[in-house]
Short mmCIF file of C-alpha atoms in Angstrom, two decimals:
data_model
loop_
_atom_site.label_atom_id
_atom_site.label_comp_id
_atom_site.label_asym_id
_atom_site.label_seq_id
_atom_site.Cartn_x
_atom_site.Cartn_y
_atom_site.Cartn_z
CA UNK Y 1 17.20 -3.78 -19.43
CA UNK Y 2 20.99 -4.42 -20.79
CA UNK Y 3 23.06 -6.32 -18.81
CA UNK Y 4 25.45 -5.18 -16.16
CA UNK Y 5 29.08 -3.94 -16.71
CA UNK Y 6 31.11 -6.65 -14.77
CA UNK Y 7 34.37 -7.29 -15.01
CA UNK Y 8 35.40 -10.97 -16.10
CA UNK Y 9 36.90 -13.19 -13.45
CA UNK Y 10 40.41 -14.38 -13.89
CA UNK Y 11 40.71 -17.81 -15.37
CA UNK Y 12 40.44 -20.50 -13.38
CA UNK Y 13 40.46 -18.73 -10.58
CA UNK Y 14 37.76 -19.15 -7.60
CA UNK Y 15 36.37 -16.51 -5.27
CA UNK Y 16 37.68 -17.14 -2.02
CA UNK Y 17 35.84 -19.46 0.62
CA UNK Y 18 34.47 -19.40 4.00
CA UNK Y 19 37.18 -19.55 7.15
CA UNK Y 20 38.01 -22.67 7.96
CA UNK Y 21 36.57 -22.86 11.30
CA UNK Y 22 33.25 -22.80 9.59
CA UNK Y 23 32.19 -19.44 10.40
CA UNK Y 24 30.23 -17.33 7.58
CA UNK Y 25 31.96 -14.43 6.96
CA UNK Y 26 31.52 -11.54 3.96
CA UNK Y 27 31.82 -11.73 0.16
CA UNK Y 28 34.92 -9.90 -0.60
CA UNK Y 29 34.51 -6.33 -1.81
CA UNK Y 30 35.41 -6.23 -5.46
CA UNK Y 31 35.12 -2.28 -7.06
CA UNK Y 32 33.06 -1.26 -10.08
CA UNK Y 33 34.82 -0.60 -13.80
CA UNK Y 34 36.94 2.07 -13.96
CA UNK Y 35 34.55 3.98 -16.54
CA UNK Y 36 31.60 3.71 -13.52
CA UNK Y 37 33.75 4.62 -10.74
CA UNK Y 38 35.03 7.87 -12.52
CA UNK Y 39 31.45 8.63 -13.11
CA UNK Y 40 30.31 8.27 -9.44
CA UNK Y 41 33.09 9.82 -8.36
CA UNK Y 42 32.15 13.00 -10.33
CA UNK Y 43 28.09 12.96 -9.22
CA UNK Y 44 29.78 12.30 -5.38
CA UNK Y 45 31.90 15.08 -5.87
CA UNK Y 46 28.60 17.29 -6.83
CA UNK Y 47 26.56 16.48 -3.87
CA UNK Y 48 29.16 18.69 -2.20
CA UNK Y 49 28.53 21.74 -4.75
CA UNK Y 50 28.91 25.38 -4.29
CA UNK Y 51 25.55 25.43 -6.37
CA UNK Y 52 22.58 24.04 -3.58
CA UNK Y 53 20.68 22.60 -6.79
CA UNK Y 54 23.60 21.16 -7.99
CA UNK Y 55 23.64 18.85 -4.48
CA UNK Y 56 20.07 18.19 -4.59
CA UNK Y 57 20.51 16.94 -8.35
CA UNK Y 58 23.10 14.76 -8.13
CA UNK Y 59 21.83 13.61 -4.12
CA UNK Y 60 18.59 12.57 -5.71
CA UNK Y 61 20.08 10.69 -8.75
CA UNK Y 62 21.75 8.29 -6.52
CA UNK Y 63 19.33 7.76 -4.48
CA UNK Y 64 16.85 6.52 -7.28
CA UNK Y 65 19.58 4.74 -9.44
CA UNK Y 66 19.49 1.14 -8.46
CA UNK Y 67 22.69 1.13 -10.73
CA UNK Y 68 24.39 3.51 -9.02
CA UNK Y 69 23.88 3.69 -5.04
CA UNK Y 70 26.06 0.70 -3.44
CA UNK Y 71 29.27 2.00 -5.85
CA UNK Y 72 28.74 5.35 -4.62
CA UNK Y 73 28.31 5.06 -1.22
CA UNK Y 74 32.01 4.20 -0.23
CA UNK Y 75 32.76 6.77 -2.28
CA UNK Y 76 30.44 9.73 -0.78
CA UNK Y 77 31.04 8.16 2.87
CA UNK Y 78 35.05 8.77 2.02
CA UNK Y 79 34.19 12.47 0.51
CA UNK Y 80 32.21 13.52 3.53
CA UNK Y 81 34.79 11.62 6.45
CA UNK Y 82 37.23 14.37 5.25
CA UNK Y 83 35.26 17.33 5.11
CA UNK Y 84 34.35 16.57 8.88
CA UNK Y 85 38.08 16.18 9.47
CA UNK Y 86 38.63 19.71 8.86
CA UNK Y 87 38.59 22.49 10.95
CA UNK Y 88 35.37 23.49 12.24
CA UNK Y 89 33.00 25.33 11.40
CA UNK Y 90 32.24 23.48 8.15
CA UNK Y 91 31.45 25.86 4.99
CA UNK Y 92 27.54 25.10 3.86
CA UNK Y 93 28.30 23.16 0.98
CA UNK Y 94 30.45 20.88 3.09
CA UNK Y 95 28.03 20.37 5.81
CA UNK Y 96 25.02 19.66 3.13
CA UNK Y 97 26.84 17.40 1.52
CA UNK Y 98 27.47 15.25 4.79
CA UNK Y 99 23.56 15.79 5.50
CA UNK Y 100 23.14 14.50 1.38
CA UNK Y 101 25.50 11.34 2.47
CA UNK Y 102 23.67 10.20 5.56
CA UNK Y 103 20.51 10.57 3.55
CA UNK Y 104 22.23 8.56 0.93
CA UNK Y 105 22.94 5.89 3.57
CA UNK Y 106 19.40 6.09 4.42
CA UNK Y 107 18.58 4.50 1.12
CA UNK Y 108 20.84 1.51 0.93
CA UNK Y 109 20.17 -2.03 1.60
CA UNK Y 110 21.92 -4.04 4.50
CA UNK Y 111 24.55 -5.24 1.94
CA UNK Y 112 25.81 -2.20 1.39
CA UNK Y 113 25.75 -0.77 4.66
CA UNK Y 114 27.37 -3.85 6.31
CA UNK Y 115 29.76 -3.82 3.34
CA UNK Y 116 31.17 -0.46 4.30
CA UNK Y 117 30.37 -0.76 7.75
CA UNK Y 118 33.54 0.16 9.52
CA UNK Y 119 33.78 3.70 7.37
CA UNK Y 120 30.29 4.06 8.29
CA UNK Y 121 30.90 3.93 12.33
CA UNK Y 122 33.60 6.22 11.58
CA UNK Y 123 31.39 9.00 9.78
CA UNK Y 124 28.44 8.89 11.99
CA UNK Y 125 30.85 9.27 15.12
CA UNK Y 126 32.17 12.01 13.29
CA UNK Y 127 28.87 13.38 12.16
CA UNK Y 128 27.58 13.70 15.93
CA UNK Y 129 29.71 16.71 16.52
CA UNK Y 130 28.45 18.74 13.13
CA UNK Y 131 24.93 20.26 14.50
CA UNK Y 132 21.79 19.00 15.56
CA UNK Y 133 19.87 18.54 12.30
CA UNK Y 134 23.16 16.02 11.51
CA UNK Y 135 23.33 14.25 14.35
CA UNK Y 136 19.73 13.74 13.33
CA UNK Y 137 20.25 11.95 9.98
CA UNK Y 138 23.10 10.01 11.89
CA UNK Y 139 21.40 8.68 14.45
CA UNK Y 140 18.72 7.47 11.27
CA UNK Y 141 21.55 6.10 9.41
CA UNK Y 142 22.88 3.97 13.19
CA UNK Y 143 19.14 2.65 13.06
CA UNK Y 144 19.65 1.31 9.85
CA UNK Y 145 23.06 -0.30 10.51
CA UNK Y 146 22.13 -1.91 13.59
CA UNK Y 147 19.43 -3.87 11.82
CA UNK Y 148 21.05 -4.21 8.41
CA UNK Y 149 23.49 -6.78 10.97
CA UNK Y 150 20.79 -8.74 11.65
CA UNK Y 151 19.67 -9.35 7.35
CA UNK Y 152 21.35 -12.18 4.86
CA UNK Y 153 21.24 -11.78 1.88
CA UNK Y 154 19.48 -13.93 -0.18
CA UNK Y 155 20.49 -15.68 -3.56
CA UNK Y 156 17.73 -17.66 -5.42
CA UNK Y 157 18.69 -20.73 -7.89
CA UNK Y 158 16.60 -21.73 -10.62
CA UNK Y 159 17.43 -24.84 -12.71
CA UNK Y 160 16.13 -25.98 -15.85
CA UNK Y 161 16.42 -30.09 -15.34
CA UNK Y 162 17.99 -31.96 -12.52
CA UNK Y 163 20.84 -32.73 -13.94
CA UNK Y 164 22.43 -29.37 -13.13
CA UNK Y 165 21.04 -29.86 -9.47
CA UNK Y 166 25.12 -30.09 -8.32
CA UNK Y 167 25.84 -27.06 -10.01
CA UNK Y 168 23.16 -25.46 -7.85
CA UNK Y 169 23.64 -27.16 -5.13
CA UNK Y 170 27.49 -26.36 -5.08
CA UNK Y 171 26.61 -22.31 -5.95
CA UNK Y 172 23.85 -22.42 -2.50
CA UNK Y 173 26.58 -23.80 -0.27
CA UNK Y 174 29.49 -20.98 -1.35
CA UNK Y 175 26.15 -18.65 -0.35
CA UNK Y 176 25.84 -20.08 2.76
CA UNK Y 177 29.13 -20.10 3.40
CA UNK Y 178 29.21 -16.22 3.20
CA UNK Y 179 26.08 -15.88 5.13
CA UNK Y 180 23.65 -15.63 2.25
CA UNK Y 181 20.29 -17.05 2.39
CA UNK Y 182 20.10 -19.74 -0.10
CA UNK Y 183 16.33 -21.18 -0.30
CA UNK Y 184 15.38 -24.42 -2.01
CA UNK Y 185 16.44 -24.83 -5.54
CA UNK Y 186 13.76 -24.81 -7.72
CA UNK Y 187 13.32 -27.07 -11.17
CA UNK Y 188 11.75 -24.39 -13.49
CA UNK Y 189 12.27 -25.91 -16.72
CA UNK Y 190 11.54 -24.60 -20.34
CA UNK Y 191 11.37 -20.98 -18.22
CA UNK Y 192 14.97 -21.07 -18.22
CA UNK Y 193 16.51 -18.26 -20.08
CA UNK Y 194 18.72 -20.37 -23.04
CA UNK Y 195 22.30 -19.01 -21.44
CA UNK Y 196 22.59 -19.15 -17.65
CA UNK Y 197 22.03 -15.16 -15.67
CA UNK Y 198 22.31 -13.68 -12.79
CA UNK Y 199 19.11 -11.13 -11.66
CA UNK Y 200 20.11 -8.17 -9.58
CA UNK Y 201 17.41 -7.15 -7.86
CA UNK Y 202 16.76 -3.59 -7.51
CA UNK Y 203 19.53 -1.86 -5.47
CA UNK Y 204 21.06 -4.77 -4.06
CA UNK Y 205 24.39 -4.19 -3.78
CA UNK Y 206 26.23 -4.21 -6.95
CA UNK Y 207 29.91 -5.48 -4.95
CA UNK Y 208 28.00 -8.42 -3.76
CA UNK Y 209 26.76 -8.83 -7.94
CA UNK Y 210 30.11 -9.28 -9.30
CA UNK Y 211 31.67 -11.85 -6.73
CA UNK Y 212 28.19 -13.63 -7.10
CA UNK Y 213 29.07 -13.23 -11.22
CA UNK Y 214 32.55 -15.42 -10.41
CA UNK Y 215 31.39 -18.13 -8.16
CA UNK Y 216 28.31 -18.94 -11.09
CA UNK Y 217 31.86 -18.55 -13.48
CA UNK Y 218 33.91 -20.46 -11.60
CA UNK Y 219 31.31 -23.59 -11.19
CA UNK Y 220 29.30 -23.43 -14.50
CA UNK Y 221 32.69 -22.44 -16.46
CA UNK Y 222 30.91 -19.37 -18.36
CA UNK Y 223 30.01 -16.31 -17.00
CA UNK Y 224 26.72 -15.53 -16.90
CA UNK Y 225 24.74 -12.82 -18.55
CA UNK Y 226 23.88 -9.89 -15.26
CA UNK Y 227 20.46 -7.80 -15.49
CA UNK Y 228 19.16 -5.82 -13.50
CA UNK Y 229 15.42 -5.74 -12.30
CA UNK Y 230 15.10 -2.27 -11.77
CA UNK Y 231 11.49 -1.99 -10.25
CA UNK Y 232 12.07 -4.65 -7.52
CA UNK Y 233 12.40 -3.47 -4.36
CA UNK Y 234 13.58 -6.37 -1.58
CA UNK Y 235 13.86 -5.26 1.67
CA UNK Y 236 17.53 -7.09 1.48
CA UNK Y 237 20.13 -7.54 -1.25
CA UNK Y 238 18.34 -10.00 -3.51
CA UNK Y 239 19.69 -12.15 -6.47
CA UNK Y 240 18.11 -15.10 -8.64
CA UNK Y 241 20.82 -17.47 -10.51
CA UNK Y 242 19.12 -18.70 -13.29
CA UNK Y 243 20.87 -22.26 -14.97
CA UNK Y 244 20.37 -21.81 -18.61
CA UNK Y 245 18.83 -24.67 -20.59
CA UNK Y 246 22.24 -24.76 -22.52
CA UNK Y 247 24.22 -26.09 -19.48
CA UNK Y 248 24.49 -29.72 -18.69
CA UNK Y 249 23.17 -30.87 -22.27
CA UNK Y 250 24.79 -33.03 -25.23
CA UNK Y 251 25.12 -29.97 -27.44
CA UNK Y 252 25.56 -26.87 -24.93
CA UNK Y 253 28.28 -26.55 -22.06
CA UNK Y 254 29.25 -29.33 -19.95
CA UNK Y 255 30.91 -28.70 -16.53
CA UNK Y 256 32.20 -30.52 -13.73
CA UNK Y 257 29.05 -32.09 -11.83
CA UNK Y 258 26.64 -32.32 -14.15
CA UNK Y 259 24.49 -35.42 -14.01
CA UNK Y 260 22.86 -37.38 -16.90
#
């Protein structure tokens, strides 16, 4: 699988940290490439179609893209909030392509749907006065919300020797400071990949990717390589950091905090 489009982070500049009365809070939202976001925009715009295949196509493409489905979600959420703002009664197209967003919603993780959460609230409220077979889907899509509040996150760090343990240990506590869960590092030598990555896990949102791409930037000094593992499918937004066996040694990178 190539890696990931991601944007580079500024230099020497850090993603922001937790409040400072302690209390976990989200990663900031950070948008796809402009290239990708074009793109979405134009497969959102076709889930709203004239042409009924047309919807289903592009509906069902997002759905199954890992890629594709947390970028396009604020996206489609934004498309259908102001078809419901018009004047009832809704044309067809219009009301199928709210029907093809709540199903869209259907398929994200909790990242995504807490990410967007306040858009969300607004659409299904919305979506409770456009028919019966809608207020169906939104009251599925609620469901899903309600317990998505309830799931972390989880990033996974992998080291190749201990003395990047205060890298890793440094990366786990930004994670827990945005409410991630951040399980015990694990020492998995000579299975290190040679440059450090970051594995996306199936659709996990791809927002929560890139700011997770700057803090492993901003501590190891070099961004790391992003790929995707398409076939996984976590039941929350799921990322491994993998340390690459080129960090922390005599004749690879050095950064602050690495031990001999």
């Amino acid at each position: 699988t190539p890696p990931m489009a991601v944007p580079p982070p500024a230099s020497g500049t850090a993603p922001a940290v937790a409040a400072a009365d302690g209390a976990p809070k989200s990663p900031p939202r950070t948008e796809p490439p402009t290239p990708v976001k074009d793109r979405l925009a134009r497969s959102v715009v076709a889930m709203f179609d004239d042409n009924k295949d047309r919807r289903i196509v592009a509906t069902t493409s997002l759905v199954v893209d890992p890629d594709d489905l947390s970028d396009a979600i604020p996206l489609a959420v934004e498309r259908a909030l102001a078809a419901l703002r018009r004047t009832p009664p809704l044309p067809a197209r219009e009301s199928s392509g709210v029907v093809n967003t709540l199903v869209l919603l259907q398929s994200a993780l909790p990242g995504t749907l807490v990410g967007n959460r306040r858009a969300i609230e607004e659409l299904l409220a919305a979506a409770d006065d456009a028919g019966d077979y809608t207020r169906t889907q939104a009251a599925k899509v609620r469901d899903r919300l309600q317990q998505a509040a309830k799931a972390k996150p989880v990033g996974y760090l992998q080291i190749a020797g201990e003395a990047q343990r205060p890298l890793a240990e440094k990366i786990s506590e930004w994670l827990r400071n945005f409410g991630y869960a951040a399980p015990a590092i694990e020492v998995v030598g000579t299975r290190a990949p040679a440059k450090t990555e970051l594995r996306v896990q199936g659709k996990s949102d791809r927002s929560y990717a890139r700011w997770l791409t700057k803090v492993v930037a901003t501590v190891t000094t070099t961004p790391p390589t992003v790929r995707v593992l398409r076939n996984a499918n976590p039941p929350v937004d799921t990322y491994e950091i993998w340390l690459g066996r080129d960090l922390c040694v005599a004749d690879g990178t050095m950064a602050a905090g690495c031990t001999s």
